[in-house]
XYZ file of C-alpha atoms in Angstrom:
247
model
C 31.662 29.832 21.860
C 28.150 30.539 24.237
C 26.835 32.174 20.953
C 27.800 29.148 18.909
C 26.068 26.367 21.691
C 22.291 28.736 21.666
C 22.565 28.825 17.299
C 22.656 25.196 17.885
C 20.659 24.262 19.861
C 18.408 26.641 18.740
C 19.051 24.232 14.896
C 18.390 20.814 16.669
C 15.167 22.151 18.162
C 14.002 23.757 15.329
C 15.063 20.241 12.854
C 13.457 18.603 15.740
C 10.384 20.734 15.574
C 10.211 20.249 11.461
C 10.456 16.496 11.537
C 7.581 16.262 14.367
C 4.973 18.021 11.529
C 6.125 16.132 9.383
C 4.904 13.427 10.752
C 1.998 14.539 11.815
C 0.666 15.886 8.431
C 2.328 12.518 7.580
C -0.205 9.880 9.991
C -2.820 12.423 8.727
C -2.860 11.727 5.743
C -2.504 7.736 6.628
C -5.502 7.836 8.973
C -7.846 6.394 6.309
C -5.154 3.620 5.025
C -4.377 2.363 8.864
C -7.848 2.051 9.804
C -8.910 0.319 6.513
C -5.246 -2.226 7.341
C -5.675 -3.220 11.395
C -9.389 -5.022 9.822
C -7.577 -6.354 7.178
C -4.778 -7.407 9.390
C -7.080 -8.931 11.349
C -8.692 -11.008 9.201
C -5.333 -11.980 7.914
C -4.451 -12.860 11.222
C -7.699 -15.025 12.167
C -7.199 -16.921 8.795
C -3.403 -17.427 9.364
C -4.392 -18.925 12.653
C -6.816 -21.162 11.118
C -4.823 -22.605 8.450
C -2.231 -23.828 10.877
C 0.146 -21.224 10.662
C 2.173 -20.830 14.218
C 1.925 -17.757 15.645
C 5.619 -16.493 15.030
C 4.708 -17.551 11.581
C 1.607 -15.478 11.119
C 3.502 -11.756 12.888
C 6.654 -13.057 10.946
C 5.305 -12.319 7.382
C 3.414 -9.122 7.965
C 6.938 -7.905 9.490
C 8.909 -9.689 6.306
C 6.744 -9.893 3.019
C 4.301 -6.765 4.223
C 1.536 -7.912 1.148
C -1.563 -7.997 2.460
C -3.323 -9.548 -1.081
C -0.523 -12.199 -1.546
C -0.266 -12.493 2.086
C -4.449 -13.859 1.828
C -3.065 -15.405 -1.132
C -0.866 -17.605 0.494
C -2.580 -18.492 3.779
C -5.447 -19.666 0.816
C -2.413 -21.809 -0.861
C -1.725 -23.081 2.099
C -5.092 -24.640 3.250
C -5.291 -25.811 0.205
C -2.034 -28.033 0.538
C -0.025 -26.043 -2.033
C 3.837 -26.824 -1.808
C 6.181 -23.778 -1.450
C 6.856 -23.325 -4.375
C 3.534 -22.904 -5.925
C 2.880 -20.644 -3.016
C 6.685 -17.782 -4.144
C 5.323 -18.160 -7.583
C 1.739 -17.323 -7.476
C 2.493 -14.856 -4.814
C 5.892 -13.397 -6.753
C 3.409 -13.113 -9.671
C 0.558 -11.428 -7.516
C 3.286 -8.643 -6.566
C 4.510 -7.782 -10.274
C 2.676 -4.848 -9.554
C 5.307 -3.393 -7.572
C 7.076 -3.006 -10.627
C 4.979 -0.721 -12.002
C 4.799 1.759 -9.029
C 8.016 1.380 -7.878
C 9.315 2.844 -11.738
C 6.834 5.772 -11.048
C 7.939 7.290 -7.783
C 11.818 6.345 -8.806
C 12.638 9.884 -10.092
C 11.355 11.414 -7.244
C 13.549 9.659 -4.855
C 16.456 9.238 -6.839
C 18.435 12.128 -4.900
C 18.379 9.039 -1.561
C 21.075 6.586 -0.211
C 20.207 3.605 -1.883
C 19.504 2.058 1.018
C 16.421 4.630 1.552
C 15.170 3.746 -1.920
C 16.000 0.444 -0.677
C 13.298 0.486 2.797
C 11.324 2.831 0.964
C 10.477 0.448 -2.446
C 9.834 -3.052 0.412
C 7.891 -0.715 2.177
C 5.520 0.337 -0.273
C 1.639 -0.683 -0.859
C -1.164 0.219 -3.992
C -2.106 2.677 -0.391
C 0.751 4.362 0.418
C 1.910 4.670 -3.530
C -1.452 6.338 -3.390
C -0.736 8.646 -1.493
C 2.547 9.223 -2.816
C 2.120 9.667 -6.503
C -0.512 12.538 -5.554
C 1.689 14.096 -3.465
C 5.662 14.046 -4.878
C 4.699 15.465 -8.493
C 2.948 18.988 -6.363
C 6.352 18.935 -4.410
C 9.562 17.412 -3.593
C 9.318 14.329 -1.273
C 9.947 15.560 2.639
C 12.397 12.481 3.943
C 10.940 12.104 7.213
C 6.993 11.831 5.868
C 7.752 10.065 3.365
C 9.172 6.962 5.616
C 6.915 8.471 7.583
C 3.543 7.012 6.378
C 4.927 3.489 4.878
C 5.989 3.175 8.529
C 2.566 3.927 10.032
C 1.115 2.202 7.581
C 3.094 -1.381 8.247
C 2.729 -0.527 12.352
C -1.318 -0.639 11.643
C -1.047 -3.684 9.549
C 1.117 -5.812 12.331
C -0.554 -4.131 14.803
C -3.323 -5.893 13.384
C -2.539 -9.221 12.671
C -1.538 -9.699 16.372
C -4.375 -9.082 17.700
C -6.133 -11.146 14.674
C -3.698 -13.389 15.595
C -4.621 -13.867 19.789
C -8.471 -13.763 18.163
C -8.558 -16.371 16.451
C -10.059 -18.746 18.870
C -13.097 -16.533 19.834
C -13.915 -16.420 15.812
C -14.935 -18.635 13.475
C -15.024 -16.762 10.083
C -14.704 -12.484 9.127
C -17.556 -12.544 6.956
C -19.978 -12.693 8.604
C -18.347 -9.539 10.149
C -18.107 -7.823 7.582
C -13.046 -7.570 7.063
C -13.555 -9.544 4.685
C -14.391 -5.974 2.527
C -12.137 -3.362 4.389
C -9.411 -3.872 1.508
C -11.903 -3.131 -1.659
C -14.128 -0.560 0.915
C -10.631 1.714 1.716
C -9.105 1.360 -2.373
C -12.449 3.090 -3.237
C -12.067 5.470 -0.892
C -8.274 6.837 -1.972
C -9.993 6.483 -5.523
C -12.434 9.119 -5.256
C -10.571 11.193 -2.727
C -8.757 10.932 -6.388
C -10.316 11.537 -8.976
C -10.435 15.009 -9.570
C -10.818 15.094 -13.745
C -12.344 13.507 -16.821
C -9.199 12.163 -17.510
C -8.948 10.413 -13.719
C -12.585 9.059 -14.016
C -11.772 7.287 -17.465
C -9.422 6.005 -15.607
C -10.986 4.960 -13.004
C -14.098 3.027 -14.505
C -11.790 1.673 -17.050
C -9.681 -0.430 -14.648
C -12.750 -1.231 -13.213
C -14.741 -2.552 -16.119
C -10.939 -4.223 -17.293
C -9.886 -5.927 -14.317
C -13.922 -7.401 -13.763
C -13.616 -8.029 -17.539
C -10.772 -10.477 -16.261
C -11.457 -12.250 -13.261
C -14.821 -12.777 -15.450
C -12.802 -14.323 -18.366
C -10.610 -16.994 -15.821
C -8.063 -14.675 -15.923
C -7.187 -13.819 -12.364
C -3.933 -13.555 -11.204
C -3.240 -10.992 -14.112
C -6.100 -8.833 -13.883
C -5.025 -5.857 -11.448
C -1.567 -5.042 -14.050
C -3.304 -5.417 -17.082
C -5.744 -3.446 -16.159
C -3.692 -0.684 -14.843
C -1.178 -0.801 -18.499
C -4.407 -0.387 -20.392
C -6.397 2.340 -17.533
C -3.575 3.738 -17.780
C -2.447 4.622 -20.640
C -6.609 5.717 -21.728
C -6.006 8.232 -19.113
C -2.365 9.576 -19.744
C -4.101 9.928 -23.583
C -6.722 11.356 -22.635
C -4.951 14.306 -20.831
C -3.152 14.431 -23.269
C -5.867 15.028 -25.996
C -7.266 17.972 -23.246
C -4.039 19.318 -23.709
C -3.290 19.907 -27.014
C -6.475 20.914 -27.705
C -6.754 23.965 -24.789
C -3.783 24.898 -26.455
């Protein structure tokens, strides 16, 4: 009986150590995202207050919506006097890319419960998707690490939002201090870390060119989705061609 208790205690200690190790890896992998989300969340908090949103609503949006670009767009629409229907439709279109991201990761989390899948999908962002998409094909997802990445990222976003709300009275404009560029800078850093082949380089350059071209042509709402589909298709085609040629 004593030996059974010792075995159970040892198993619990080993499990706790494994989970702690997974959370440590999650923090290390998510650190670039944290460094990006804090200033961008701060900028959102300042802008939300300048728009007239209450402190509660500003923070609640970061907790319940958790979509950086959509939140910034929503704040801009509110500032322009847009109605709730316009805000909902616009942010829905902007976030359509999440269908592609969720579909790409779905095969790797099929063994999880529906509740776990729903929570994981809710906390998925462009940046955390980039981390998961580069890790999941290499090894089966460790649940505590995967959720750790998402929770740490959202905590950084909420923390930045709260700080922005509290400091909004002291800052007139976020552009002079460069906070509005934090999100693009973070995307570039994540992209560079993943470009390890000519196919991925071509896909990245294509996505940027198509997205910028569509914006210059006046297509600003669907440019991200179209650029993603085009670039992914070209990247897949190039990888298939290289694989066929090498074999």
